[in-house]
Every structure is written in structure tokens, then in C-alpha cells.
XYZ file of C-alpha atoms in Angstrom:
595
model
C 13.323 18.891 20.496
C 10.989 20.417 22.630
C 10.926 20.200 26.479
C 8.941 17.961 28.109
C 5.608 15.989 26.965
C 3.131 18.369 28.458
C 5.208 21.456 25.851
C 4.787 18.705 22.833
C 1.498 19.688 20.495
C -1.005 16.497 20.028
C 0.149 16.895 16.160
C 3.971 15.584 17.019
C 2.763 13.294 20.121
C 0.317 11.059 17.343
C 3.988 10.902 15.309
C 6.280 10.129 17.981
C 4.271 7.664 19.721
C 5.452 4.041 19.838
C 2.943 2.124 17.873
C 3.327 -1.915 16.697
C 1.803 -3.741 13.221
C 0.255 -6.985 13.644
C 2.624 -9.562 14.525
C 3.362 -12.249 11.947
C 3.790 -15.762 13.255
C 5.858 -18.928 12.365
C 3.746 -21.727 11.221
C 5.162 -24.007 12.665
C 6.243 -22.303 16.098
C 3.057 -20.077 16.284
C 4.662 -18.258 19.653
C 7.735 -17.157 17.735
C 6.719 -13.590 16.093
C 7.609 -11.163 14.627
C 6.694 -7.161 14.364
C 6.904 -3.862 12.993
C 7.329 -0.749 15.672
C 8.719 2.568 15.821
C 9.687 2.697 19.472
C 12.992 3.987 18.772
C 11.950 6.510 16.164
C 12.828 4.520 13.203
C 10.279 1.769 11.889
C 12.385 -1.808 12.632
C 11.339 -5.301 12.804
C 10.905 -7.058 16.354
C 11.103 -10.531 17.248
C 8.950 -11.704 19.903
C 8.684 -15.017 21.593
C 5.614 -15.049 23.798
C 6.479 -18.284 25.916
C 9.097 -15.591 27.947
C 7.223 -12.295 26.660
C 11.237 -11.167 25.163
C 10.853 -8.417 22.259
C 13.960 -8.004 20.367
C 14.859 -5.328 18.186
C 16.038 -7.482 14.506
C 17.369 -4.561 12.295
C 18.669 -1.432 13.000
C 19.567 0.815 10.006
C 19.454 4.724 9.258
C 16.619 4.718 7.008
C 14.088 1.794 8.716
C 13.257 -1.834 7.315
C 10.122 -2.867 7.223
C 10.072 -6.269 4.827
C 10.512 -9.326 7.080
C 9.143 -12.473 7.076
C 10.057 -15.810 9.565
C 10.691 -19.078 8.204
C 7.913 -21.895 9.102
C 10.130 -23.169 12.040
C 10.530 -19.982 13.656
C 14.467 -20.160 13.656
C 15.402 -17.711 11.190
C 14.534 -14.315 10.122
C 14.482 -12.959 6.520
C 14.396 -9.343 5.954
C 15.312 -7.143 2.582
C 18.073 -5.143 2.886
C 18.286 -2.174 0.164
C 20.061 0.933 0.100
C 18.682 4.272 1.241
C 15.011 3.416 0.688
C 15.666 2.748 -2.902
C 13.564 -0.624 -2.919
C 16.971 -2.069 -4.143
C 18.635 -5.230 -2.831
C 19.267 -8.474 -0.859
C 17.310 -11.107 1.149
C 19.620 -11.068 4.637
C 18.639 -13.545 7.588
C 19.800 -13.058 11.156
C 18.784 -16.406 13.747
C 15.318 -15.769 15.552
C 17.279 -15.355 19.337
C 19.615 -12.757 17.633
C 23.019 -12.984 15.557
C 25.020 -11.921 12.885
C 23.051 -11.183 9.599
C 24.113 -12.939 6.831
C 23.126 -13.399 2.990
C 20.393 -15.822 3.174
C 20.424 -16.472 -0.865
C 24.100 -16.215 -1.861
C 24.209 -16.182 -6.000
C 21.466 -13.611 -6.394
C 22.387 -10.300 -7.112
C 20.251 -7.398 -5.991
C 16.963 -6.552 -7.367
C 14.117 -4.942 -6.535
C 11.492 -8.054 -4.376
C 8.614 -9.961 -6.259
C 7.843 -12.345 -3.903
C 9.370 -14.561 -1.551
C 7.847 -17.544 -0.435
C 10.042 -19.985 2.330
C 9.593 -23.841 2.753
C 9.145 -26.039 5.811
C 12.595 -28.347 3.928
C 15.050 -24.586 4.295
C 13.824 -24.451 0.494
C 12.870 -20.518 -0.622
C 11.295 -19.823 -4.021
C 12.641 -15.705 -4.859
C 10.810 -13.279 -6.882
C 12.980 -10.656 -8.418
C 12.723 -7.475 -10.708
C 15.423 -5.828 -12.789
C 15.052 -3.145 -15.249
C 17.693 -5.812 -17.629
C 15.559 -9.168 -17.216
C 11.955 -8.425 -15.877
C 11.238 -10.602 -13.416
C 12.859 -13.861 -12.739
C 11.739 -16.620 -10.163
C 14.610 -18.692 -8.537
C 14.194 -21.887 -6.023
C 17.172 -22.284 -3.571
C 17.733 -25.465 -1.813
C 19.493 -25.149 1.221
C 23.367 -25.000 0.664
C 22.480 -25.444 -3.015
C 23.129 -22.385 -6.122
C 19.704 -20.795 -6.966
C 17.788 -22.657 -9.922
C 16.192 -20.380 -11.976
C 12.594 -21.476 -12.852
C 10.616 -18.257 -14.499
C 11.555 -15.293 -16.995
C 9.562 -12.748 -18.143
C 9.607 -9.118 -19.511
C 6.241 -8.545 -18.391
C 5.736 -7.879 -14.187
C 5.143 -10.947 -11.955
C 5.721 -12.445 -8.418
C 5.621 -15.539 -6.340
C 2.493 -15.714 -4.790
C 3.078 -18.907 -2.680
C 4.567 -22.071 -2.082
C 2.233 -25.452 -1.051
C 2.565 -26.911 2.979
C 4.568 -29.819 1.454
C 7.092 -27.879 -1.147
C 5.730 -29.671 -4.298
C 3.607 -26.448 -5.524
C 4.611 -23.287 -6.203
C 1.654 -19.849 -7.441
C 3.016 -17.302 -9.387
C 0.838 -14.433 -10.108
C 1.835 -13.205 -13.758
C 1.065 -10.547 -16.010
C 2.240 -12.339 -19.547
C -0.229 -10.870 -21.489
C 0.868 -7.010 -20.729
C -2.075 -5.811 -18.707
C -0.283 -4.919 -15.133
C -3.478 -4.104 -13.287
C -5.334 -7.494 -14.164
C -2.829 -10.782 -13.192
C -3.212 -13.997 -14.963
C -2.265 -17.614 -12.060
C 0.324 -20.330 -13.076
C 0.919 -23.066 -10.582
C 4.673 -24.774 -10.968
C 6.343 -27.403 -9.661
C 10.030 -26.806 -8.473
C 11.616 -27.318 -10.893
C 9.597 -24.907 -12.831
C 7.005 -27.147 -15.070
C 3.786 -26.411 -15.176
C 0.437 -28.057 -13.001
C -2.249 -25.587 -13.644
C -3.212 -22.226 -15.741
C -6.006 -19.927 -14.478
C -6.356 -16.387 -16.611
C -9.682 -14.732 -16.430
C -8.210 -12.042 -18.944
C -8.326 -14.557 -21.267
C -4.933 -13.587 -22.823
C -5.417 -9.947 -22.061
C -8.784 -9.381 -23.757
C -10.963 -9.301 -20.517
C -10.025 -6.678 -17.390
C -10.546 -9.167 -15.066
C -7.413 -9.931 -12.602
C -6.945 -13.331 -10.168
C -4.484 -12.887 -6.808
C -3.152 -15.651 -4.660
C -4.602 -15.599 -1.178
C -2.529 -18.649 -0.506
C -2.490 -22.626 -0.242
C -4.692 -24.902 2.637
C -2.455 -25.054 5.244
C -2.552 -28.930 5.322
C -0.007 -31.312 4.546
C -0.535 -33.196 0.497
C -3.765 -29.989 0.429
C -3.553 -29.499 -3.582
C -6.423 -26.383 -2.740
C -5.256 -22.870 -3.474
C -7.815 -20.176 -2.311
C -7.330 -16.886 -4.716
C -9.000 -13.689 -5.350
C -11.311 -13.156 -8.458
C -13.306 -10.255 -9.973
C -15.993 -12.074 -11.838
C -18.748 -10.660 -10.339
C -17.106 -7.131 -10.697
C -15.720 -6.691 -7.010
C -13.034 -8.635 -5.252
C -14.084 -12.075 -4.046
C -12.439 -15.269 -2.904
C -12.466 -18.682 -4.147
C -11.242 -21.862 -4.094
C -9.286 -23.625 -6.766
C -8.015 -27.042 -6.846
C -5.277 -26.992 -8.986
C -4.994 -30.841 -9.347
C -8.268 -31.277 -10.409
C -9.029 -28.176 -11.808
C -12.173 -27.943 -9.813
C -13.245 -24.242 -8.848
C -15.475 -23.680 -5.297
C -17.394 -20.556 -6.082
C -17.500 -19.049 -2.049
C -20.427 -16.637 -3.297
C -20.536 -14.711 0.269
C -23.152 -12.108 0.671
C -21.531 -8.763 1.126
C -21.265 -5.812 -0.513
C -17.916 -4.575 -1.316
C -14.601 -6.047 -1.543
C -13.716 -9.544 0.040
C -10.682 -10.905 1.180
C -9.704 -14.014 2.817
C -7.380 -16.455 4.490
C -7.136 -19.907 5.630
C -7.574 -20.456 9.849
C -4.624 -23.241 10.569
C -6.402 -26.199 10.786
C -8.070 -25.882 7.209
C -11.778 -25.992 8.507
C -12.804 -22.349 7.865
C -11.765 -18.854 6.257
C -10.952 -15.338 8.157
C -13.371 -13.088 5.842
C -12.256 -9.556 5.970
C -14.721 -7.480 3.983
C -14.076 -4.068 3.111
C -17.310 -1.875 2.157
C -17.462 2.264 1.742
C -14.200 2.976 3.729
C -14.814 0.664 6.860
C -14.216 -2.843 7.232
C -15.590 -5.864 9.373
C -14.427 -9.712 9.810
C -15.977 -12.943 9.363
C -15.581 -16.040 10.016
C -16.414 -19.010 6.806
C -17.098 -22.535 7.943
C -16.245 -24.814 4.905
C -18.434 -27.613 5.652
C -21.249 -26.038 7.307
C -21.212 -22.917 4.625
C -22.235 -20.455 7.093
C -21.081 -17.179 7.386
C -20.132 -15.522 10.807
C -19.125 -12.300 11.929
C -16.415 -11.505 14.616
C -17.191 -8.904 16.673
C -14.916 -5.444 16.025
C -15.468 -1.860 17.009
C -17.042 0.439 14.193
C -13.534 1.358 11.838
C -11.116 -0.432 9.929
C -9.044 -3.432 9.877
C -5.390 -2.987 8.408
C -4.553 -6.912 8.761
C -5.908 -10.076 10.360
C -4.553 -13.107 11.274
C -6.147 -17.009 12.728
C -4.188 -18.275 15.296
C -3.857 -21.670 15.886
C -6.131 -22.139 18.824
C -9.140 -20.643 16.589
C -8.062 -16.852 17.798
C -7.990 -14.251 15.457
C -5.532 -11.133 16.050
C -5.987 -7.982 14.129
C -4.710 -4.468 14.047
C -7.967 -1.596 14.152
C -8.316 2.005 14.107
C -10.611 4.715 13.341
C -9.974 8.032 12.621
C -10.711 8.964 16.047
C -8.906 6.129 17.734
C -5.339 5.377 17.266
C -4.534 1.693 16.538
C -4.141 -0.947 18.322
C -3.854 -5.127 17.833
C -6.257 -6.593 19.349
C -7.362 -10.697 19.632
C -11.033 -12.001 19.950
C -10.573 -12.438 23.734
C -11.150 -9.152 24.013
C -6.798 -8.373 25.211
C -5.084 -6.335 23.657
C -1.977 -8.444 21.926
C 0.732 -5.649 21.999
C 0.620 -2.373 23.963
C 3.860 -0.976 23.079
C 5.950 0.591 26.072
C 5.697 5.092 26.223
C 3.017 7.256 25.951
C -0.506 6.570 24.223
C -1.030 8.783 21.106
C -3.786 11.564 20.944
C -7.136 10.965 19.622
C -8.329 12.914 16.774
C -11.818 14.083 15.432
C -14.096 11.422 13.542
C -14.794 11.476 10.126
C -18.320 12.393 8.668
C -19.033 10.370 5.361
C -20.075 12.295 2.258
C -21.383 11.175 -1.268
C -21.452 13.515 -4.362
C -22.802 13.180 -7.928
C -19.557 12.957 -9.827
C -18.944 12.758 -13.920
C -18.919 8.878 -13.558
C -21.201 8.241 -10.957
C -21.253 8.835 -6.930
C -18.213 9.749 -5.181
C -17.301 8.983 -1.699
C -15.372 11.177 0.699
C -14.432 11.596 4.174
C -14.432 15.003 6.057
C -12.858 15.587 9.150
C -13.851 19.578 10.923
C -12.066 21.474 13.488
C -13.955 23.296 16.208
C -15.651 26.502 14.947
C -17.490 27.493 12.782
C -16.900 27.279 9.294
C -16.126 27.609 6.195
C -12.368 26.677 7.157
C -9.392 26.693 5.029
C -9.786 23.290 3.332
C -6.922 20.582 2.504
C -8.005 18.074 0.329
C -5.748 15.586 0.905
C -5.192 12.622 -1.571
C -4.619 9.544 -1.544
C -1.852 7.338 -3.334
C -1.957 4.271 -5.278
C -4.246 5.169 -7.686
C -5.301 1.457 -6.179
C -5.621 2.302 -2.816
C -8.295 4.086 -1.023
C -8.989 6.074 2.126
C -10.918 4.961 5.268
C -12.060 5.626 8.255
C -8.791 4.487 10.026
C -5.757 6.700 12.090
C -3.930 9.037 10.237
C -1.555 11.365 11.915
C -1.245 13.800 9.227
C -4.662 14.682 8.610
C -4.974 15.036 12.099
C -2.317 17.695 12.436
C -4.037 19.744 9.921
C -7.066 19.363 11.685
C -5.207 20.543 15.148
C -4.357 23.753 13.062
C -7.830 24.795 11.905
C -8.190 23.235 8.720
C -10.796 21.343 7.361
C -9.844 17.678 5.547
C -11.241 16.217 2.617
C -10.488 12.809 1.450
C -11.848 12.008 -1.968
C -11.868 8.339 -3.259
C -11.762 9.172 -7.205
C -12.468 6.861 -9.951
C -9.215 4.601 -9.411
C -9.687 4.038 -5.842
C -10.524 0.278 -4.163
C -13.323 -0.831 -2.409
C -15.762 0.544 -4.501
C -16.200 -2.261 -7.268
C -13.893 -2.879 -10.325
C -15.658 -0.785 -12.703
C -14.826 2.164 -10.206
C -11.355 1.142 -10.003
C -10.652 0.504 -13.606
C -12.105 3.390 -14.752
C -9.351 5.648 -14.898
C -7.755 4.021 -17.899
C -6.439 6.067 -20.708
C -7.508 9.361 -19.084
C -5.090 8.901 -16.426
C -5.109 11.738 -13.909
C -8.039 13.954 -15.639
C -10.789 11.658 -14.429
C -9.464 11.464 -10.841
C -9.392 15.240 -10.621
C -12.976 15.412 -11.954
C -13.786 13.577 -9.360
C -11.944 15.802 -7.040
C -13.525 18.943 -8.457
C -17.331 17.625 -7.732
C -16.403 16.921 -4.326
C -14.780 20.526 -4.074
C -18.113 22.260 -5.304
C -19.521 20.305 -2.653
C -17.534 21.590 0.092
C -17.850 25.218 -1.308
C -21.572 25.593 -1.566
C -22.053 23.324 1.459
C -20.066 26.372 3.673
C -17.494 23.472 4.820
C -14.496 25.277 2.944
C -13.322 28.594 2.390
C -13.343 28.750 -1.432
C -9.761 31.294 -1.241
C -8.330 29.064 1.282
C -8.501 25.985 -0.710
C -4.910 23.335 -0.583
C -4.689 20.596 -2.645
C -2.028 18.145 -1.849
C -1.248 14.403 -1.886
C 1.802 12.233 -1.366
C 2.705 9.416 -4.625
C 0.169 9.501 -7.109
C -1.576 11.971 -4.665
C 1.445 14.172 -5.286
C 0.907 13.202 -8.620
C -2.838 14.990 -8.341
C -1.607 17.682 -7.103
C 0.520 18.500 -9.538
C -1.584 18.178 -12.357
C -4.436 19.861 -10.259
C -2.565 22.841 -9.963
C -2.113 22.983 -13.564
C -4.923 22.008 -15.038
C -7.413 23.800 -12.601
C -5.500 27.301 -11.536
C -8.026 29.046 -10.651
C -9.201 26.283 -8.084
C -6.481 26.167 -5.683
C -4.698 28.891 -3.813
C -1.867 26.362 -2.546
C -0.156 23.015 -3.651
C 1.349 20.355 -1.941
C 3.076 17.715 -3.326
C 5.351 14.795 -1.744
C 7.299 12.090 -4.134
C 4.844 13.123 -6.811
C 5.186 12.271 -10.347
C 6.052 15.529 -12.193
C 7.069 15.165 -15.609
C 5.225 11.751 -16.856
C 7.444 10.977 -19.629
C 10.960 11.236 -17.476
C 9.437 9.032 -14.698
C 8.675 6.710 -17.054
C 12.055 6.122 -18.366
C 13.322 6.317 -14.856
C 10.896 4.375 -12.963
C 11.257 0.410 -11.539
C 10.558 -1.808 -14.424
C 7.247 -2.836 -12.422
C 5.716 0.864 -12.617
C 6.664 0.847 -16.215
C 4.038 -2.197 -17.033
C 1.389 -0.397 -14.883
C 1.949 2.691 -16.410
C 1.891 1.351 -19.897
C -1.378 -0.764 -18.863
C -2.662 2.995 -17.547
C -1.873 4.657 -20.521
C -2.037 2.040 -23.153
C 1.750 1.907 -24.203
C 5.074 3.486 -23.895
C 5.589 7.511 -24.266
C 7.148 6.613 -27.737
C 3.594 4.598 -28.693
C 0.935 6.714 -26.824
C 2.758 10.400 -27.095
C -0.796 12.035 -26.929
C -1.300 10.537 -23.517
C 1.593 11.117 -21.332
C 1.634 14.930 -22.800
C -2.344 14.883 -21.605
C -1.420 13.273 -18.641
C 1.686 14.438 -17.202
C 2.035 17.584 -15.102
C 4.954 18.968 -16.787
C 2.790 19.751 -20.079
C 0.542 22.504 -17.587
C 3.433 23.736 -15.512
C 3.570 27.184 -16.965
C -0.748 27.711 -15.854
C 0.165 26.679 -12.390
C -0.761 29.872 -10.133
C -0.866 28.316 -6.998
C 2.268 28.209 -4.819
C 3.739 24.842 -4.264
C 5.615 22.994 -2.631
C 7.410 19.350 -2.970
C 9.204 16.924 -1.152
C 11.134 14.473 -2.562
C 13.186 11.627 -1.560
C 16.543 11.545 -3.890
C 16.458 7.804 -3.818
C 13.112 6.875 -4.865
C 12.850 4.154 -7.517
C 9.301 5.155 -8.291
C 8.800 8.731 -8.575
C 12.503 9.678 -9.433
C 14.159 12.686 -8.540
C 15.276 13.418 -12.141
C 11.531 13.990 -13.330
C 11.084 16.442 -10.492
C 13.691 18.589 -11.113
C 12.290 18.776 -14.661
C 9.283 20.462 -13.066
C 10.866 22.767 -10.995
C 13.236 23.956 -13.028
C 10.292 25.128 -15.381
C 8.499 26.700 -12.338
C 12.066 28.749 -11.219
C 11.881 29.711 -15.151
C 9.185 31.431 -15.092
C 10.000 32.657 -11.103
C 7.086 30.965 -9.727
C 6.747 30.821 -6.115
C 7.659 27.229 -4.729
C 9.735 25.507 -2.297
C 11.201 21.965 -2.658
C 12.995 20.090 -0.072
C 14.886 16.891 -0.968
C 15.607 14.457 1.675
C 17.851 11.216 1.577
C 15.659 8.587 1.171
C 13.712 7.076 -1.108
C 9.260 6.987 -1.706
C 8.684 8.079 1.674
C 10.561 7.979 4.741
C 10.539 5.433 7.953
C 12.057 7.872 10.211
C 9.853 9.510 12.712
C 11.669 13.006 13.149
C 12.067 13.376 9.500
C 7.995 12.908 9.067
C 7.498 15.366 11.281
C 9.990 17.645 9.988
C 8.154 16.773 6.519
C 4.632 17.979 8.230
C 6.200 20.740 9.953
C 7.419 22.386 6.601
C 3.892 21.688 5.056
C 2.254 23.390 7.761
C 4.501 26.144 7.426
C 4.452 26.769 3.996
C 0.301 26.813 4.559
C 0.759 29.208 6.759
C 2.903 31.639 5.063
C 0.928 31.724 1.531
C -2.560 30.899 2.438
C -4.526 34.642 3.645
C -6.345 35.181 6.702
């Protein structure tokens, strides 16, 4: 560790500040919360009652927890305890004032979570995934053995449970398409009320999510997510009567939604080309309203009882912060504030399949500037302008960033996001290559001094990058990445195995063509580029096994790389390690890249 603060670069101080999520809150004890933080290094959950303003710390375990949810009353908390990161294990529950933890659903073995979903009567409906059974759906009555109500091969998850306990949403993906789920609502013990399946039995690519039920007591109104109009959009269903509200809301982009506490309205969060904004939806009236937020993004909102709303913003200037509609901010953890960064300019190139978005971010000077193009996970998932410590500490160095949001990525309309189907990889990395050009002939980046690099299915990118365009790169870096497609599938949580067979069209045994197009480990020996990759040894979705597979081809051949392993699993929640992670990235740059 270094000495004191003022010897500490801006790079490790936006790391090792203490930062907060956006506090979750009991239903029905609205000032019992709880919280994600990092204030002692490690991401742990935090109860918080704000009648005395006491912030507790819940778990406390090598590797970080993150997965916590409090019951409606506000006297217990339930948080999923796995091993080592590897997304493997229990439901505990400790009391909200502190206590022993115990098993809060004795009679379930471990499994990876799909869903929980915890009833005002001490009932909880479980969601669990096994590579043996699929996914199963229990309901446990309080002092009761679980009741199993749902069993499938195919991946699905609870996706609530009604204010009175009489209705339970399951999101399901029967017909085999993983990227597109099919509603079922349930009673307890496990018959059916209602069907809703836009993919008509899997022949339309058109999915439904639950958003959740009207927070009202005997309220048979479920408000979920639909794609009919080819974005994301909310609506409300009825599930007794089978009657269907059509919201039709005026923006462009992808919609979200969820009910304020009283029923009356909907918190609108709209996400549109990277940046996001908040609304308010009066039911009766119709009419649309926006809340007032600073220019940026919104990771999570929530409607507080007294007509409130909290939410957690950022920019990639700005580090984040929860604020509330009265202008306060909710949570200012304790410690120093983190460094602000540069903003990001917005760019748009002609791509293969139309006009791709990405986000640039310049040091001082004058360019061109050794480049990192740094990309995203998922593929689902997109970037934004929002705080990101690790492009920032490339930025701190004298490196350009590029953020690309492929084909693949969110908030750009379903088309966009379904369009990397089939050619998995190859399209996203056309994509990549247009925006590359771009940044060439624009005199933004050095064309010798060119990283690719990614984390997930950004590792993934990199990977395949580096292999399948080797004179394009001069460096790689790759963290959990998928390396050797076919290997990862075998080894992979059951749930990646659906997407991946939705991706690709079936298993490596029915599609051999595409996983050996698709999978890095079929262009390892063209790789030129030196690279390096970090993996976790416990990760359940980009196992270590495949990534040995790849480097032991690229020692074959005696081709310069590093690898460092670390013991945890798809990522870490440990601050230090992180920064040792960046550190070693940086480093590596450094040593390979000239001038």
C-alpha cells in the first residue's frame, strides 16, 4: 500500500473509494433497508434503519456477497451464500438488527439462484438451477418441507409473487429460445391461472419479462415487459381476466417500469443511445411526466412510499451517487470522495448492419493516442455514459477509450440486439472493426498502438479479435473470457448452455460448423498480438478448463502471453484484487505496446 492519500494516483482512489447501491426497502417497513457498499474493501450488504440512521454491516466473507433481498416486514434478511464466487449455493437469513445466520430454506440443496420471491405470510417461492434437473420452482411455508411446483430442462425463474400470496409469475423459456421468455402465472400449489407467450411456441423472437404485481392487496394486475413494437416496453396484464393495457408511451428507446406503492402511477425509466431519464405514469390521468435528473445514467430507481423516488446516477465524468427527488442526497458513504474523470464524446459509424454507436473518452494532448477499445460484456448489455473506474485509469495513463455497442448490445431496439444470432462473435467484431477505421482515419488512435480487450463476452471479443483480425491489434486483453467455445460449453451453468444453444442454434454436437466459426480456440495459432488473461478458477460461466485449452496452444507455439488466475469466480468483489487486476493490465500495456 502506498503512503498516504495525497501519494495514491486518481486511478486507485476511483477503486478504493467507499461507494453505496441504491438501497432496497421492506414493503411493509419502508425505513428498514438494505444496501450494497464497499467501505471495507470487499462489496457486503448493509442494513440500514433510517428512524435511528444505524448502518450495519450483514455479511462478511472473503470473496464479497452481493445477492440480498429483505422480507416484506423488514425482520429478516435473505442473502445467497455460494462458495468462492462460483454462483453456487444456499439462501441464508440473519434477523434485520443482527444475529446468527441460519438456513432460511432447509430441504433445498444448493444450486445456482433463479428467482426468489418472499411473501407477506413467511411463505418464499425458490427458483433453482442444476446442471441434473434444469430449473425447479419450490414454495416453502414457514416451518413446512419445500413443495415443489415447476420442472423444466429448459432455463426459467420466478419472476414474482402477488401482495396477497395467491399468484405466483414465472418467466419460462419452454420452447428452447433462452433470449426470448414465454409468462405462466401459478397458483401455489403450482396450477395454472394464465399463459402469455409472444414467441408463440418459439416461432416468433419476441420475449415478455415480469416487471412485477400492483402492489395492492386482492390486485390480480401484473405489469410486464414486451417487445411488440420491436424495443422494450411495459404493459399491463390482468391475468384474471386476461385483459392487456397497451401503456404505448412516447419515447424512443428502451422502457422500463415499476409500480409507485400506492398503485396510482408507474416510475418510467427510459433508456435511449447510452443515457437514461425517469418518468413518472399517472394511470388514470394517462399523462406522462418527467422527473428531473442531471444529464447521465440511471443504474436503478425506486418509489417510495410518500411519492419520493430514490435513484442511483452517474456519468462518466461524475462518480455515483443516490440521490431522492428532494434534491438530498440519500447515502453519502463515510471516507474520501472518488476522482472525477473525463466525459465521454458520442460517436456514430456506418457499420455492416447499420449505424453503430460508441463512446470515446481522450486524455489531454494531442492525438492520435494509443487506443483501448474496451468491450463490453453480456452480449445483452450495453455501455453508457455512466462511472467506470477502469476506463478511467486508462485514460489517467494516456490512452484513448473506445466503447463500441455492437450488434448484440441493448438499448438500441430488438432487431439490433438479436442480430447477432448464428454468427455469434463475427458480427460483433465487424462492428468493432468500422468503429476502429473510424478512430484511425479520424487521428483519435494510433493505428500501431491499438489494444483490444474486454472482460466476459468482452474477453470473449478479444479473443476471437486477436485471431481473426491479426494484423489489427498490437495487444490483447482478455478477463474471464470464453476461449475455447466448445469446452465452455460443456462446462458452463446449465443456464449459459440454453443461451448459447439459442445463440448458436444447438449444441456443439448439432451445430459443429458454428462453435468451430465461433470459438477462439479454432484462430489461436493467427493470433500475433500479445495477450494477456485473467481468470477466476471458480467461475461457473467462463470455466477455467476452456482457458487453459487456449493457452496451452499459445505456449505451443511460444507465443508471447501472460495469464494470471485468481481465486474467485466471473469477476471479483474485492477491491485490492481489482486493482491488482488493472495494475497488471496496465503493465502488460506498457511493456509490449512501442513508444
Amino acid at each position: 500500500m502506498m503512503g498516504g492519500m495525497n501519494e495514491m494516483p486518481d486511478w486507485e482512489k476511483r477503486f478504493r473509494a467507499p461507494r453505496v447501491g441504491l438501497p432496497d426497502w421492506a414493503e411493509d417497513a419502508p425505513d428498514r433497508s438494505l444496501f450494497v457498499s464497499n467501505a471495507t474493501g470487499t462489496y457486503e450488504l448493509y442494513a440500514w434503519d433510517r428512524t435511528t440512521g444505524a448502518q450495519r454491516r450483514a455479511t462478511d466473507r472473503p470473496n464479497g456477497t452481493t445477492d440480498g433481498v429483505l422480507t416484506p416486514d423488514g425482520e429478516w434478511i435473505w442473502w445467497f451464500s455460494d462458495t468462492d464466487g462460483d454462483e453456487f449455493g444456499v439462501w441464508q437469513r440473519q434477523p434485520f438488527g443482527g444475529g446468527d445466520d441460519e438456513p432460511a430454506v432447509p430441504g433445498l440443496d444448493p444450486s445456482y439462484p433463479a428467482g426468489l420471491a418472499l411473501g407477506r405470510d413467511g411463505t418464499a417461492v425458490v427458483g433453482r438451477s442444476t446442471d441434473a434437473d434444469g430449473t425447479t420452482i419450490h414454495v416453502v411455508r414457514p416451518a413446512a418441507a419445500p413443495v415443489e411446483i415447476y420442472r423444466h430442462r429448459e432455463s426459467a425463474g420466478v419472476g414474482d409473487l402477488s401482495h396477497d400470496g395467491t399468484l405466483i409469475a414465472v418467466e419460462h423459456t419452454e420452447h428452447g429460445d433462452a433470449m426470448h421468455s414465454a409468462l405462466r402465472v401459478v397458483r401455489p400449489d403450482g396450477s395454472t391461472v394464465a399463459e402469455l407467450d409472444d414467441t408463440k411456441g418459439g416461432t416468433e423472437e419476441l420475449g415478455l419479462e415480469v416487471l412485477g404485481f400492483a402492489p395492492l392487496a386482492g390486485d390480480t394486475r401484473l405489469l410486464v415487459a414486451h417487445q411488440r413494437r420491436g424495443r422494450w416496453e411495459p404493459m399491463i396484464w390482468d391475468v384474471a381476466s386476461g385483459e392487456e393495457r397497451d401503456l404505448a408511451l412516447d419515447l424512443p428507446g428502451d422502457v422500463s417500469a415499476e409500480w409507485y406503492p400506492d398503485g396510482s402511477g408507474l416510475l418510467v425509466v427510459h433508456s435511449f443511445e447510452a443515457r437514461s431519464s425517469l418518468f413518472r405514469f399517472d394511470l388514470a390521468t394517462r399523462s406522462l411526466v418527467g422527473i428531473d435528473t442531471p444529464a447521465g445514467s440511471v443504474s436503478g430507481a425506486t418509489a417510495r412510499p410518500d411519492g419520493t423516488v430514490e435513484y442511483l446516477w452517474s456519468s462518466a465524468a461524475s462518480p455515483s451517487e443516490v440521490r431522492s427527488t428532494t434534491g438530498e442526497v440519500v447515502l453519502d458513504p463515510p471516507g474520501f470522495k472518488a476522482p472525477s474523470s473525463v466525459p465521454v464524446a458520442d460517436v456514430w459509424v456506418e457499420g455492416p448492419g447499420g449505424r453503430v454507436h460508441a463512446l470515446i473518452q481522450r486524455p489531454a494532448g494531442a492525438g492520435p493516442f494509443p487506443t483501448v477499445f474496451e468491450i463490453h460484456g453480456g452480449p445483452t448489455w450495453h455501455d453508457s455514459d455512466a462511472f467506470a473506474s477502469g476506463p478511467a485509469a486508462w485514460v489517467d495513463h494516456g490512452y484513448a477509450v473506445v466503447r463500441v455497442n455492437y450488434r448484440g448490445s441493448t438499448g438500441y431496439g430488438r432487431e439490433w440486439t438479436d442480430a447477432l444470432k448464428h454468427r455469434v462473435g463475427l458480427i460483433e467484431l465487424e462492428d468493432i472493426a468500422a468503429v476502429r477505421d473510424w478512430a484511425v482515419s479520424s487521428g483519435l488512435a494510433d493505428p500501431a498502438r491499438l489494444v483490444l480487450a474486454g472482460g466476459s463476452w468482452g474477453g470473449y471479443l478479444t479473443l476471437l479479435g486477436l485471431g481473426t483480425q491479426p494484423d489489427a491489434w498490437a495487444l490483447g486483453l482478455a478477463a474471464v473470457p470464453v476461449a475455447d467455445y466448445v469446452t465452455a460449453y460443456h462446462d458452463e451453468m446449465e443456464a449459459l448452455k440454453a443461451m448459447d444453444r439459442t445463440l448458436l442454434g444447438g449444441t456443439p454436437e448439432e451445430v459443429p460448423e458454428r462453435f468451430q466459426a465461433s470459438s477462439p480456440l479454432t484462430y489461436v495459432d493467427a493470433v500475433k498480438a500479445p495477450v494477456y488473461i485473467s481468470a477466476g478458477v471458480n467461475d461457473p460461466r467462463c470455466p477455467i478448463r476452456q482457458v487453459e485449452n487456449y493457452v496451452d496452444r499459445l505456449k505451443s507455439r511460444g507465443a508471447a502471453h501472460e495469464v494470471y488466475r485468481y481465486d474467485a469466480g466471473h469477476g471479483s468483489l474485492v477491491v485490492e484484487e481489482r486493482i491488482k487486476q488493472v495494475r497488471l493490465e496496465l503493465d502488460f500495456a506498457a511493456r509490449h505496446l512501442a513508444g
